[in-house]
Amino acid sequence: MKQLVHRELRRLLLLLVLGALAGWVLGYPLVGALLGSLYFSLIHIRQLWRLHNWLQKPQAEPPETKGLWGEIFDAIYHYQRQQLKSQFRLKQTLDRIQESSQALKDGVVMIDSKGDLEWWNKAAEDLIGLRSPSDRGHPITHLLREPRFVEYFDKQRYTEPLIIPSPIAEGRTLEYQVTLFGENERLMLIRDFTRMQRLERMRQDFIANVSHELRTPLTVLSGFLETFSDHADQLPQKWLRGLTLMRQQSARMEHLVEDLLTLSRLETSDFEPEVEPIAVQELLKSIRNDALALSGNKHQILLEADDHLKVYGSEKELRSAFSNLVFNAVKYTPASTEIRLRWYHDHTGAHLDVVDQGVGIDPQHLPRLTERFYRVDQGRSSNTGGTGLGLAIVKHVMLRHRGRLGIASQLGEGSCFTCHFPLSRINISTDQ
Ligand code: ADP
């Protein structure tokens, strides 16, 4: 290339010299040199014109020419070919991705950063009734207006999927899972959840029925065991230990059945918050008394509660959740240590801290702690008579109150369980 530029410069020099010589012969050397350079410029302007014309027709072959311009045409032509090839490859890949997405049974919807529909597959049309191409460019929340969907979509916290009834087919349930990518763009997967939900309902019904059926025989058994215990002095001595064990275990089974029934009620019933906000301070006072009775007054339970701070919810469910946390603090804490209950609010909402100085929990167990029957230490829990369902109940109650359970713990130092309630659920009265 450098050589070709040099050649052009030599050509310009030659034209200047020849022009000047011819001009000198005629008595005007400067005009001759000027005409020489004009001729040089015309040659290049012509090539520029050819380049312009050729670029208007990108598919055409480059104009035939040699030298510097020939090289330039070839380089552009080569570059164009490469671009076309990579464009073709890109298009093929895109087509294949779209083809495979079209073949998916699950709905796939691409949504731009403004929340408008960009692209979707055929399954999305069948599942949520999108119409192509008329819905393109419309906000997704104008087409899926269900308030739970709008809240889920706008919140931009997509850790959990959303499961709600289908907008177009009665009796069907859909699962929406949104993923953020690029610059606030969103990819939404939609799955028909009807079968899974039916199985889940069957599981819930099965547990509820079994628990219900076990309740009556258990009541009969523990009733008789209690009667036998009342007449223990008339029974042979060797039966007494067995009788004590049977009473303990039947009480444990009754507790388990009660917890299972509570959980299944939480899972299957509709949530109906009480009209009047609940005085949490009063509730905590009564739970504190029960916890002191459970501990045999061996623990110190301190209560610090904002008496103006109330919460909209179900008193029965909140009592069950808070009791589970406070009773756990008693169960997993050595006697004569301190348990602190603190009910307060800040700019994010209201919070109940249950802090103990007990055995603590290894951080590796924390993510699974609210699973049913999950126990950190099997031996320890059976000693304390636990069912392994307490924290699962707390988690469900908090979800129903649109709140969440937070757990922080240090092995050997103690734990802090916190029930967080959103601002929308609380009531701060200003009256004295
Ligand atoms: P359980 O009926 O066994 O107490 P939970 O669901 O209430 O069941 O608790 C699950 C597990 O979490 C317990 O088995 C226990 O190991 C651990 N745990 C709960 N609360 C505490 C606490 N305050 N301190 C230490 N460990 C706890």
Short mmCIF file of C-alpha atoms and ligand atoms in Angstrom, two decimals:
data_model
loop_
_atom_site.label_atom_id
_atom_site.label_comp_id
_atom_site.label_asym_id
_atom_site.label_seq_id
_atom_site.Cartn_x
_atom_site.Cartn_y
_atom_site.Cartn_z
CA MET A 1 0.00 0.00 0.00
CA LYS A 2 2.84 2.36 0.95
CA GLN A 3 4.47 1.65 -2.41
CA LEU A 4 1.24 2.48 -4.23
CA VAL A 5 0.98 5.81 -2.42
CA HIS A 6 4.58 6.56 -3.40
CA ARG A 7 3.70 5.67 -6.98
CA GLU A 8 0.80 8.11 -6.93
CA LEU A 9 3.07 10.83 -5.53
CA ARG A 10 5.59 10.13 -8.30
CA ARG A 11 2.75 10.29 -10.82
CA LEU A 12 1.68 13.69 -9.45
CA LEU A 13 5.28 14.93 -9.64
CA LEU A 14 5.63 13.69 -13.20
CA LEU A 15 2.39 15.41 -14.28
CA LEU A 16 3.53 18.63 -12.60
CA VAL A 17 6.93 18.48 -14.33
CA LEU A 18 5.46 17.57 -17.74
CA GLY A 19 2.80 20.29 -17.40
CA ALA A 20 5.43 22.86 -16.38
CA LEU A 21 7.68 21.84 -19.32
CA ALA A 22 4.84 22.09 -21.85
CA GLY A 23 3.84 25.43 -20.32
CA TRP A 24 7.44 26.64 -20.44
CA VAL A 25 7.57 25.85 -24.18
CA LEU A 26 4.43 28.00 -24.61
CA GLY A 27 5.70 30.63 -22.18
CA TYR A 28 3.35 29.74 -19.22
CA PRO A 29 5.16 27.16 -17.00
CA LEU A 30 2.90 27.78 -13.95
CA VAL A 31 -0.31 27.32 -15.93
CA GLY A 32 1.17 24.09 -17.37
CA ALA A 33 1.96 22.78 -13.84
CA LEU A 34 -1.56 23.75 -12.71
CA LEU A 35 -3.12 21.88 -15.64
CA GLY A 36 -0.96 18.85 -14.77
CA SER A 37 -2.25 18.83 -11.18
CA LEU A 38 -5.83 19.40 -12.42
CA TYR A 39 -5.54 16.32 -14.61
CA PHE A 40 -4.26 14.34 -11.58
CA SER A 41 -7.22 15.54 -9.51
CA LEU A 42 -9.69 14.61 -12.26
CA ILE A 43 -8.37 11.06 -12.36
CA HIS A 44 -9.03 10.72 -8.59
CA ILE A 45 -12.39 12.46 -8.70
CA ARG A 46 -13.46 9.95 -11.36
CA GLN A 47 -12.40 7.06 -9.14
CA LEU A 48 -14.27 8.60 -6.18
CA TRP A 49 -17.35 8.84 -8.36
CA ARG A 50 -17.00 5.15 -9.34
CA LEU A 51 -16.59 4.27 -5.66
CA HIS A 52 -19.73 6.21 -4.77
CA ASN A 53 -21.75 4.50 -7.52
CA TRP A 54 -20.53 1.09 -6.52
CA LEU A 55 -21.33 1.61 -2.81
CA GLN A 56 -24.94 2.35 -3.82
CA LYS A 57 -25.16 -1.24 -5.07
CA PRO A 58 -23.57 -3.36 -2.33
CA GLN A 59 -24.14 -6.68 -4.11
CA ALA A 60 -22.34 -5.55 -7.32
CA GLU A 61 -18.76 -6.50 -8.24
CA PRO A 62 -16.20 -3.72 -7.65
CA PRO A 63 -15.22 -1.56 -10.70
CA GLU A 64 -12.20 -2.85 -12.65
CA THR A 65 -9.17 -0.73 -11.94
CA LYS A 66 -5.50 -0.96 -11.03
CA GLY A 67 -3.11 0.77 -8.67
CA LEU A 68 -4.07 2.49 -5.44
CA TRP A 69 -7.78 2.61 -6.26
CA GLY A 70 -7.77 -1.05 -7.29
CA GLU A 71 -6.37 -1.91 -3.86
CA ILE A 72 -8.97 0.27 -2.11
CA PHE A 73 -11.84 -1.33 -4.07
CA ASP A 74 -10.52 -4.80 -3.30
CA ALA A 75 -10.13 -4.06 0.42
CA ILE A 76 -13.69 -2.70 0.67
CA TYR A 77 -15.04 -5.61 -1.36
CA HIS A 78 -13.24 -8.09 0.89
CA TYR A 79 -14.56 -6.39 4.03
CA GLN A 80 -18.10 -6.34 2.60
CA ARG A 81 -17.93 -10.06 1.86
CA GLN A 82 -16.79 -10.83 5.39
CA GLN A 83 -19.55 -8.69 6.85
CA LEU A 84 -22.14 -10.44 4.71
CA LYS A 85 -20.84 -13.84 5.77
CA SER A 86 -20.96 -13.00 9.48
CA GLN A 87 -24.39 -11.41 9.06
CA PHE A 88 -25.57 -14.59 7.40
CA ARG A 89 -24.12 -16.74 10.18
CA LEU A 90 -25.73 -14.49 12.82
CA LYS A 91 -29.08 -14.67 11.09
CA GLN A 92 -28.83 -18.44 10.87
CA THR A 93 -28.09 -18.65 14.62
CA LEU A 94 -30.95 -16.29 15.39
CA ASP A 95 -33.30 -18.30 13.19
CA ARG A 96 -32.28 -21.50 14.96
CA ILE A 97 -32.79 -19.95 18.39
CA GLN A 98 -36.19 -18.67 17.35
CA GLU A 99 -37.07 -22.01 15.77
CA SER A 100 -36.12 -23.93 18.91
CA SER A 101 -37.97 -21.43 21.11
CA GLN A 102 -41.00 -21.85 18.87
CA ALA A 103 -40.82 -25.60 19.37
CA LEU A 104 -40.81 -25.22 23.19
CA LYS A 105 -43.96 -26.18 25.06
CA ASP A 106 -43.27 -23.41 27.57
CA GLY A 107 -44.04 -19.82 26.65
CA VAL A 108 -41.05 -17.53 26.06
CA VAL A 109 -41.60 -13.76 25.99
CA MET A 110 -38.94 -11.08 25.50
CA ILE A 111 -39.72 -7.73 27.05
CA ASP A 112 -37.69 -4.56 26.50
CA SER A 113 -36.38 -2.17 29.15
CA LYS A 114 -39.61 -0.13 29.04
CA GLY A 115 -41.70 -3.21 29.77
CA ASP A 116 -43.02 -3.48 26.19
CA LEU A 117 -43.44 -6.77 24.36
CA GLU A 118 -40.65 -7.47 21.88
CA TRP A 119 -40.90 -11.11 20.82
CA TRP A 120 -42.69 -14.29 21.92
CA ASN A 121 -43.13 -17.87 20.79
CA LYS A 122 -46.24 -19.74 19.72
CA ALA A 123 -46.68 -21.35 23.17
CA ALA A 124 -46.92 -17.88 24.74
CA GLU A 125 -49.81 -17.12 22.39
CA ASP A 126 -51.59 -20.30 23.45
CA LEU A 127 -50.91 -19.81 27.16
CA ILE A 128 -51.66 -16.13 27.69
CA GLY A 129 -53.40 -15.16 24.46
CA LEU A 130 -50.80 -12.82 22.92
CA ARG A 131 -51.59 -11.86 19.33
CA SER A 132 -48.89 -11.50 16.74
CA PRO A 133 -48.02 -8.91 15.49
CA SER A 134 -50.66 -6.54 16.91
CA ASP A 135 -49.48 -6.86 20.54
CA ARG A 136 -45.84 -6.11 19.69
CA GLY A 137 -44.66 -2.90 21.36
CA HIS A 138 -47.51 -2.87 23.92
CA PRO A 139 -46.72 -2.92 27.65
CA ILE A 140 -47.01 -6.47 29.04
CA THR A 141 -48.91 -5.14 32.08
CA HIS A 142 -51.64 -3.80 29.77
CA LEU A 143 -52.21 -7.28 28.44
CA LEU A 144 -51.76 -9.18 31.71
CA ARG A 145 -53.67 -6.96 34.12
CA GLU A 146 -54.00 -9.34 37.07
CA PRO A 147 -52.83 -7.20 40.06
CA ARG A 148 -50.57 -9.98 41.41
CA PHE A 149 -48.79 -10.15 38.06
CA VAL A 150 -48.41 -6.36 37.82
CA GLU A 151 -46.98 -6.24 41.34
CA TYR A 152 -44.59 -9.13 40.62
CA PHE A 153 -43.46 -7.63 37.32
CA ASP A 154 -42.92 -4.10 38.67
CA LYS A 155 -41.17 -5.20 41.87
CA GLN A 156 -38.24 -6.58 39.82
CA ARG A 157 -37.43 -9.17 42.48
CA TYR A 158 -37.70 -12.36 40.54
CA THR A 159 -36.14 -14.89 42.92
CA GLU A 160 -39.39 -16.87 43.17
CA PRO A 161 -41.78 -17.69 40.31
CA LEU A 162 -45.35 -16.38 40.37
CA ILE A 163 -48.17 -18.91 40.22
CA ILE A 164 -51.60 -17.53 39.31
CA PRO A 165 -54.67 -18.59 37.30
CA SER A 166 -54.48 -18.38 33.53
CA PRO A 167 -55.92 -15.15 32.06
CA ILE A 168 -57.64 -17.00 29.23
CA ALA A 169 -58.48 -20.56 30.34
CA GLU A 170 -60.61 -21.14 33.40
CA GLY A 171 -59.32 -23.86 35.72
CA ARG A 172 -55.76 -23.64 34.44
CA THR A 173 -52.84 -22.28 36.44
CA LEU A 174 -49.69 -20.72 35.04
CA GLU A 175 -46.23 -20.24 36.48
CA TYR A 176 -44.37 -17.08 35.44
CA GLN A 177 -40.62 -16.76 35.95
CA VAL A 178 -38.95 -13.55 34.86
CA THR A 179 -35.18 -13.14 34.40
CA LEU A 180 -33.42 -9.80 33.98
CA PHE A 181 -30.76 -9.51 31.27
CA GLY A 182 -28.94 -6.84 29.26
CA GLU A 183 -30.01 -3.35 30.22
CA ASN A 184 -33.12 -4.00 32.28
CA GLU A 185 -34.55 -6.22 29.56
CA ARG A 186 -36.59 -9.20 30.69
CA LEU A 187 -37.09 -12.76 29.57
CA MET A 188 -40.27 -14.34 30.82
CA LEU A 189 -40.91 -18.08 30.86
CA ILE A 190 -44.49 -19.28 31.22
CA ARG A 191 -45.31 -22.85 32.22
CA ASP A 192 -48.62 -24.63 32.51
CA PHE A 193 -48.71 -25.42 36.21
CA THR A 194 -52.14 -27.06 36.33
CA ARG A 195 -50.90 -30.64 36.69
CA MET A 196 -48.29 -29.73 39.28
CA GLN A 197 -50.90 -27.83 41.22
CA ARG A 198 -53.28 -30.76 41.10
CA LEU A 199 -50.53 -33.03 42.48
CA GLU A 200 -49.71 -30.45 45.13
CA ARG A 201 -53.39 -30.24 46.10
CA MET A 202 -53.52 -34.06 46.31
CA ARG A 203 -50.48 -34.03 48.59
CA GLN A 204 -52.00 -31.35 50.80
CA ASP A 205 -55.35 -33.17 50.96
CA PHE A 206 -53.61 -36.43 51.78
CA ILE A 207 -51.68 -34.88 54.68
CA ALA A 208 -54.75 -33.06 55.95
CA ASN A 209 -56.89 -36.23 55.78
CA VAL A 210 -54.29 -38.46 57.43
CA SER A 211 -53.73 -35.92 60.20
CA HIS A 212 -57.45 -35.55 60.68
CA GLU A 213 -57.99 -39.31 60.79
CA LEU A 214 -55.18 -39.75 63.32
CA ARG A 215 -56.58 -37.14 65.62
CA THR A 216 -59.51 -39.16 67.03
CA PRO A 217 -57.62 -42.40 67.81
CA LEU A 218 -54.85 -40.34 69.36
CA THR A 219 -57.29 -38.45 71.57
CA VAL A 220 -58.76 -41.78 72.73
CA LEU A 221 -55.29 -43.21 73.41
CA SER A 222 -54.06 -40.21 75.37
CA GLY A 223 -57.35 -39.99 77.24
CA PHE A 224 -56.99 -43.56 78.46
CA LEU A 225 -53.28 -43.13 79.18
CA GLU A 226 -54.16 -40.14 81.33
CA THR A 227 -56.78 -42.14 83.20
CA PHE A 228 -54.24 -44.94 83.77
CA SER A 229 -51.74 -42.39 85.06
CA ASP A 230 -54.34 -41.03 87.48
CA HIS A 231 -54.57 -44.55 88.92
CA ALA A 232 -50.89 -45.27 88.69
CA ASP A 233 -50.75 -46.37 92.35
CA GLN A 234 -53.03 -49.32 91.50
CA LEU A 235 -50.84 -50.49 88.61
CA PRO A 236 -47.88 -52.88 88.86
CA GLN A 237 -44.61 -50.98 89.36
CA LYS A 238 -43.01 -52.44 86.20
CA TRP A 239 -45.64 -50.80 84.01
CA LEU A 240 -45.00 -47.29 85.26
CA ARG A 241 -41.97 -46.48 83.10
CA GLY A 242 -43.76 -47.75 79.99
CA LEU A 243 -46.79 -45.69 80.89
CA THR A 244 -44.74 -42.51 81.28
CA LEU A 245 -43.06 -43.10 77.90
CA MET A 246 -46.39 -43.80 76.22
CA ARG A 247 -47.83 -40.55 77.60
CA GLN A 248 -44.81 -38.58 76.40
CA GLN A 249 -44.92 -40.07 72.92
CA SER A 250 -48.68 -39.72 72.50
CA ALA A 251 -48.39 -36.05 73.53
CA ARG A 252 -45.67 -35.67 70.91
CA MET A 253 -47.83 -37.31 68.25
CA GLU A 254 -50.75 -35.05 69.15
CA HIS A 255 -48.47 -32.05 68.82
CA LEU A 256 -47.26 -33.31 65.43
CA VAL A 257 -50.81 -33.83 64.16
CA GLU A 258 -51.80 -30.35 65.35
CA ASP A 259 -48.81 -28.80 63.56
CA LEU A 260 -49.57 -30.75 60.37
CA LEU A 261 -53.18 -29.57 60.45
CA THR A 262 -52.06 -25.97 61.08
CA LEU A 263 -49.67 -26.14 58.13
CA SER A 264 -52.27 -27.61 55.81
CA ARG A 265 -54.80 -24.94 56.86
CA LEU A 266 -52.19 -22.28 56.10
CA GLU A 267 -51.55 -23.80 52.69
CA THR A 268 -55.12 -24.34 51.61
CA SER A 269 -57.30 -21.67 53.21
CA ASP A 270 -57.75 -18.14 51.92
CA PHE A 271 -56.13 -15.42 53.97
CA GLU A 272 -58.59 -13.20 55.77
CA PRO A 273 -56.95 -10.45 57.78
CA GLU A 274 -58.93 -9.09 60.70
CA VAL A 275 -60.61 -5.75 60.12
CA GLU A 276 -59.13 -4.19 63.24
CA PRO A 277 -55.33 -4.06 63.46
CA ILE A 278 -53.86 -6.48 66.02
CA ALA A 279 -52.27 -5.17 69.20
CA VAL A 280 -49.00 -7.05 68.94
CA GLN A 281 -47.76 -5.81 72.30
CA GLU A 282 -50.67 -7.53 74.09
CA LEU A 283 -50.13 -10.68 72.07
CA LEU A 284 -46.45 -10.76 72.99
CA LYS A 285 -47.22 -10.27 76.69
CA SER A 286 -49.44 -13.33 76.68
CA ILE A 287 -46.88 -15.39 74.68
CA ARG A 288 -44.18 -14.29 77.14
CA ASN A 289 -46.28 -15.69 80.02
CA ASP A 290 -46.74 -19.01 78.22
CA ALA A 291 -43.01 -19.15 77.46
CA LEU A 292 -42.14 -18.49 81.11
CA ALA A 293 -44.44 -21.34 82.07
CA LEU A 294 -42.73 -23.61 79.51
CA SER A 295 -39.33 -22.66 80.85
CA GLY A 296 -40.44 -23.09 84.46
CA ASN A 297 -39.31 -19.51 85.03
CA LYS A 298 -35.73 -20.59 84.41
CA HIS A 299 -35.16 -18.02 81.66
CA GLN A 300 -35.26 -14.30 81.75
CA ILE A 301 -37.61 -13.09 79.01
CA LEU A 302 -37.41 -9.34 78.33
CA LEU A 303 -40.11 -7.67 76.27
CA GLU A 304 -39.68 -4.27 74.64
CA ALA A 305 -42.65 -3.41 72.43
CA ASP A 306 -44.00 -0.28 70.77
CA ASP A 307 -47.60 -0.20 72.01
CA HIS A 308 -48.69 2.11 69.17
CA LEU A 309 -47.49 -0.31 66.54
CA LYS A 310 -50.15 -2.70 65.26
CA VAL A 311 -50.38 -5.05 62.33
CA TYR A 312 -53.19 -6.05 59.98
CA GLY A 313 -53.43 -9.81 59.91
CA SER A 314 -54.78 -12.89 61.59
CA GLU A 315 -54.27 -12.94 65.36
CA LYS A 316 -54.51 -16.73 65.51
CA GLU A 317 -51.80 -17.17 62.86
CA LEU A 318 -49.52 -14.53 64.36
CA ARG A 319 -49.88 -16.08 67.81
CA SER A 320 -48.89 -19.44 66.34
CA ALA A 321 -45.86 -17.97 64.50
CA PHE A 322 -44.57 -15.81 67.37
CA SER A 323 -45.13 -18.61 69.92
CA ASN A 324 -43.09 -21.01 67.79
CA LEU A 325 -40.16 -18.58 67.75
CA VAL A 326 -40.34 -17.74 71.45
CA PHE A 327 -40.81 -21.36 72.51
CA ASN A 328 -37.86 -22.40 70.32
CA ALA A 329 -35.77 -19.75 72.06
CA VAL A 330 -36.69 -21.38 75.38
CA LYS A 331 -36.14 -24.92 74.08
CA TYR A 332 -32.72 -24.29 72.52
CA THR A 333 -31.32 -22.04 75.23
CA PRO A 334 -29.74 -23.11 78.51
CA ALA A 335 -31.58 -22.13 81.69
CA SER A 336 -30.89 -18.73 83.30
CA THR A 337 -29.91 -17.08 80.01
CA GLU A 338 -31.72 -14.08 78.58
CA ILE A 339 -34.27 -14.03 75.75
CA ARG A 340 -35.16 -10.62 74.30
CA LEU A 341 -38.34 -9.83 72.37
CA ARG A 342 -38.37 -6.50 70.54
CA TRP A 343 -41.28 -5.13 68.52
CA TYR A 344 -40.43 -1.93 66.64
CA HIS A 345 -40.68 -0.17 63.29
CA ASP A 346 -38.46 1.74 60.86
CA HIS A 347 -38.77 3.10 57.31
CA THR A 348 -39.07 -0.41 55.84
CA GLY A 349 -41.86 -1.69 58.08
CA ALA A 350 -42.38 -3.38 61.44
CA HIS A 351 -40.14 -6.05 62.93
CA LEU A 352 -40.23 -8.56 65.75
CA ASP A 353 -36.81 -9.73 66.95
CA VAL A 354 -36.56 -12.88 69.06
CA VAL A 355 -32.99 -12.96 70.31
CA ASP A 356 -31.54 -15.74 72.44
CA GLN A 357 -28.16 -16.63 73.87
CA GLY A 358 -28.55 -20.33 73.17
CA VAL A 359 -26.76 -23.02 71.21
CA GLY A 360 -26.93 -21.12 67.92
CA ILE A 361 -27.08 -22.67 64.46
CA ASP A 362 -24.27 -23.43 62.01
CA PRO A 363 -24.68 -21.06 58.98
CA GLN A 364 -24.76 -24.07 56.59
CA HIS A 365 -28.19 -25.03 58.02
CA LEU A 366 -29.79 -21.59 57.75
CA PRO A 367 -31.07 -21.81 54.13
CA ARG A 368 -32.90 -25.09 54.87
CA LEU A 369 -34.13 -24.34 58.36
CA THR A 370 -37.70 -23.51 57.36
CA GLU A 371 -38.18 -26.75 55.41
CA ARG A 372 -40.62 -29.19 56.93
CA PHE A 373 -38.99 -31.71 59.28
CA TYR A 374 -35.56 -30.17 58.77
CA ARG A 375 -33.58 -30.48 61.95
CA VAL A 376 -30.11 -29.30 62.69
CA ASP A 377 -29.54 -32.08 65.14
CA GLN A 378 -31.99 -35.00 65.27
CA GLY A 379 -31.05 -35.93 68.83
CA ARG A 380 -31.40 -32.42 70.15
CA SER A 381 -34.87 -31.94 68.67
CA SER A 382 -36.33 -35.18 69.91
CA ASN A 383 -35.04 -34.31 73.37
CA THR A 384 -36.92 -31.02 73.21
CA GLY A 385 -40.06 -32.71 71.89
CA GLY A 386 -40.01 -30.64 68.69
CA THR A 387 -41.96 -31.63 65.58
CA GLY A 388 -39.67 -30.06 63.00
CA LEU A 389 -42.62 -28.06 61.63
CA GLY A 390 -42.44 -24.92 63.76
CA LEU A 391 -40.33 -22.76 61.47
CA ALA A 392 -42.22 -23.98 58.37
CA ILE A 393 -45.39 -22.66 60.06
CA VAL A 394 -43.68 -19.32 60.81
CA LYS A 395 -42.53 -18.98 57.19
CA HIS A 396 -46.04 -19.65 55.87
CA VAL A 397 -47.68 -17.24 58.27
CA MET A 398 -45.21 -14.51 57.31
CA LEU A 399 -45.80 -15.14 53.59
CA ARG A 400 -49.54 -14.83 54.12
CA HIS A 401 -48.89 -11.47 55.81
CA ARG A 402 -46.69 -10.41 52.88
CA GLY A 403 -43.75 -10.41 55.23
CA ARG A 404 -40.75 -12.68 55.67
CA LEU A 405 -38.73 -14.47 58.30
CA GLY A 406 -35.07 -13.49 58.71
CA ILE A 407 -32.63 -15.71 60.59
CA ALA A 408 -29.18 -14.77 61.88
CA SER A 409 -27.22 -17.06 64.13
CA GLN A 410 -23.74 -17.79 65.45
CA LEU A 411 -22.92 -21.28 66.63
CA GLY A 412 -22.47 -21.24 70.38
CA GLU A 413 -23.46 -17.58 70.72
CA GLY A 414 -27.17 -17.47 70.03
CA SER A 415 -29.73 -16.70 67.36
CA CYS A 416 -31.91 -13.85 66.20
CA PHE A 417 -35.16 -14.69 64.39
CA THR A 418 -36.90 -11.65 62.91
CA CYS A 419 -40.42 -11.37 61.50
CA HIS A 420 -40.46 -8.49 59.01
CA PHE A 421 -43.81 -6.90 58.05
CA PRO A 422 -44.08 -4.47 55.11
CA LEU A 423 -45.30 -0.90 55.64
CA SER A 424 -48.55 -1.75 53.85
CA ARG A 425 -49.50 -4.15 56.69
CA ILE A 426 -48.82 -1.97 59.70
CA ASN A 427 -50.72 0.67 61.62
CA ILE A 428 -49.01 3.23 63.83
CA SER A 429 -51.56 4.94 66.03
CA THR A 430 -50.74 8.39 67.33
CA ASP A 431 -53.38 8.46 70.10
CA GLN A 432 -52.16 8.00 73.68
P1 ADP B 1 -38.53 -28.14 66.07
O1 ADP B 1 -39.91 -28.57 66.35
O2 ADP B 1 -37.59 -29.27 65.87
O3 ADP B 1 -38.05 -27.12 67.04
P2 ADP B 1 -38.53 -26.00 64.17
O4 ADP B 1 -39.03 -25.97 62.75
O5 ADP B 1 -39.18 -25.08 65.13
O6 ADP B 1 -38.64 -27.50 64.63
O7 ADP B 1 -36.99 -25.73 64.13
C1 ADP B 1 -36.16 -26.41 63.22
C2 ADP B 1 -34.78 -26.60 63.78
O8 ADP B 1 -34.15 -25.33 63.90
C3 ADP B 1 -34.78 -27.17 65.19
O9 ADP B 1 -34.76 -28.57 65.14
C4 ADP B 1 -33.51 -26.60 65.78
O10 ADP B 1 -32.42 -27.44 65.49
C5 ADP B 1 -33.30 -25.30 65.04
N1 ADP B 1 -33.70 -24.13 65.87
C6 ADP B 1 -34.88 -23.47 65.84
N2 ADP B 1 -34.88 -22.43 66.68
C7 ADP B 1 -33.66 -22.41 67.26
C8 ADP B 1 -33.01 -21.55 68.23
N3 ADP B 1 -33.65 -20.52 68.77
N4 ADP B 1 -31.73 -21.84 68.55
C9 ADP B 1 -31.10 -22.89 67.99
N5 ADP B 1 -31.65 -23.73 67.09
C10 ADP B 1 -32.90 -23.50 66.73
#
